Amino acid sequence: MYALKASTDEPGARFARTSHAPEAFRHPIAVIESDHAQQLALCDVLDRLLHNPRHGATAEELEAARDYLRQDLPLHIADEEEDLFPLMRRRAAAGDDIEQMFQLLLQEHKTDRRLNDDLCSDVERLVGGQAFADPARFLMSAFTFAETQRRHLAWENTVVLMRARKCLTDTDRVELGRRMAERRGIAVPD
Ligand SMILES: [Fe+2]
Ligand SMILES: [Fe+2]
């Protein structure tokens, strides 16, 4: 699987596409956390493009951003909706308020999907050196996506993943890692 590498900690650092090694899926929560770092880095690219759509990112970064939005983000959302959240529901204690939180996160995934279509086609135009069909649409989708995504990631990192680390059993983690790897056509080595 390819993804954006979060590399904006260093001044002047740029994105590069990296892949999760098959053995990384033995630690699926760490894979999700690393995907979150990549998504934060994607928000930084969008911020730069908001200020300077033509020169805010290099050609390589634009291609990586397009590929991340098109391929990696849908996989990540499926990891959470189809595997992580259901496993956590299974382990939730009676009276746990987890469902309300999941409903909010699922709603935000819907927003991501909706904005993603427009963002993909706008970033594709930047990759091809073409003008936007609707510049205002790009500004609105990039701004809304980055803003929603940052809040979403803060919740998932501080609440969801922390809880997942406490409540998932070893068997759950193996199942989660296997399913996430399978989704990407990867076999987890024994
Ligand atoms: Fe996430
Ligand atoms: Fe999410």
mmCIF file of C-alpha atoms in Angstrom, residues 5-78:
data_model
loop_
_atom_site.group_PDB
_atom_site.id
_atom_site.type_symbol
_atom_site.label_atom_id
_atom_site.label_comp_id
_atom_site.label_asym_id
_atom_site.label_seq_id
_atom_site.Cartn_x
_atom_site.Cartn_y
_atom_site.Cartn_z
ATOM 1 C CA LYS A 5 4.789 10.141 4.317
ATOM 2 C CA ALA A 6 4.363 12.689 7.075
ATOM 3 C CA SER A 7 7.553 14.606 6.666
ATOM 4 C CA THR A 8 6.667 18.176 7.431
ATOM 5 C CA ASP A 9 8.309 18.184 10.870
ATOM 6 C CA GLU A 10 11.514 19.447 9.287
ATOM 7 C CA PRO A 11 11.417 22.873 7.643
ATOM 8 C CA GLY A 12 11.362 22.509 3.875
ATOM 9 C CA ALA A 13 10.670 18.753 4.064
ATOM 10 C CA ARG A 14 8.445 17.289 1.357
ATOM 11 C CA PHE A 15 6.117 14.338 1.056
ATOM 12 C CA ALA A 16 7.151 11.065 -0.454
ATOM 13 C CA ARG A 17 5.020 7.984 -1.000
ATOM 14 C CA THR A 18 5.894 5.102 1.277
ATOM 15 C CA SER A 19 4.431 1.643 1.816
ATOM 16 C CA HIS A 20 3.419 -0.372 4.892
ATOM 17 C CA ALA A 21 5.541 -3.536 5.033
ATOM 18 C CA PRO A 22 3.497 -6.771 5.345
ATOM 19 C CA GLU A 23 4.802 -7.317 8.909
ATOM 20 C CA ALA A 24 3.517 -3.844 9.927
ATOM 21 C CA PHE A 25 -0.001 -5.311 9.933
ATOM 22 C CA ARG A 26 0.930 -7.383 12.996
ATOM 23 C CA HIS A 27 0.445 -4.048 14.774
ATOM 24 C CA PRO A 28 -2.723 -2.718 13.086
ATOM 25 C CA ILE A 29 -3.367 0.094 15.568
ATOM 26 C CA ALA A 30 0.112 1.467 14.861
ATOM 27 C CA VAL A 31 -0.675 1.279 11.112
ATOM 28 C CA ILE A 32 -3.858 3.300 11.677
ATOM 29 C CA GLU A 33 -1.921 5.811 13.769
ATOM 30 C CA SER A 34 0.678 6.151 11.038
ATOM 31 C CA ASP A 35 -2.097 6.677 8.466
ATOM 32 C CA HIS A 36 -3.395 9.481 10.681
ATOM 33 C CA ALA A 37 0.029 11.158 10.597
ATOM 34 C CA GLN A 38 -0.099 10.941 6.799
ATOM 35 C CA GLN A 39 -3.551 12.503 6.763
ATOM 36 C CA LEU A 40 -2.337 15.399 8.909
ATOM 37 C CA ALA A 41 0.507 15.864 6.443
ATOM 38 C CA LEU A 42 -2.044 15.883 3.616
ATOM 39 C CA CYS A 43 -3.891 18.704 5.423
ATOM 40 C CA ASP A 44 -0.620 20.677 5.441
ATOM 41 C CA VAL A 45 -0.325 20.233 1.665
ATOM 42 C CA LEU A 46 -3.906 21.447 1.237
ATOM 43 C CA ASP A 47 -3.127 24.486 3.423
ATOM 44 C CA ARG A 48 -0.214 25.336 1.161
ATOM 45 C CA LEU A 49 -2.386 24.902 -1.929
ATOM 46 C CA LEU A 50 -5.065 27.128 -0.405
ATOM 47 C CA HIS A 51 -2.516 29.915 -0.153
ATOM 48 C CA ASN A 52 -0.871 29.187 -3.474
ATOM 49 C CA PRO A 53 -2.690 26.687 -5.724
ATOM 50 C CA ARG A 54 -0.103 26.883 -8.518
ATOM 51 C CA HIS A 55 3.133 26.703 -6.528
ATOM 52 C CA GLY A 56 2.130 25.510 -3.053
ATOM 53 C CA ALA A 57 3.273 21.940 -3.692
ATOM 54 C CA THR A 58 5.767 20.208 -5.942
ATOM 55 C CA ALA A 59 4.625 18.028 -8.861
ATOM 56 C CA GLU A 60 5.586 14.917 -6.845
ATOM 57 C CA GLU A 61 3.551 16.093 -3.850
ATOM 58 C CA LEU A 62 0.532 16.786 -6.040
ATOM 59 C CA GLU A 63 0.689 13.275 -7.487
ATOM 60 C CA ALA A 64 1.085 11.814 -3.991
ATOM 61 C CA ALA A 65 -1.856 13.884 -2.696
ATOM 62 C CA ARG A 66 -4.043 12.768 -5.610
ATOM 63 C CA ASP A 67 -3.120 9.110 -5.105
ATOM 64 C CA TYR A 68 -3.638 9.340 -1.355
ATOM 65 C CA LEU A 69 -7.106 10.832 -1.765
ATOM 66 C CA ARG A 70 -8.064 8.377 -4.481
ATOM 67 C CA GLN A 71 -6.613 5.147 -3.102
ATOM 68 C CA ASP A 72 -5.431 5.336 0.491
ATOM 69 C CA LEU A 73 -8.097 7.409 2.238
ATOM 70 C CA PRO A 74 -10.983 5.109 1.134
ATOM 71 C CA LEU A 75 -8.987 2.098 2.401
ATOM 72 C CA HIS A 76 -8.394 3.801 5.739
ATOM 73 C CA ILE A 77 -12.065 4.686 6.148
ATOM 74 C CA ALA A 78 -13.004 1.076 5.340
#
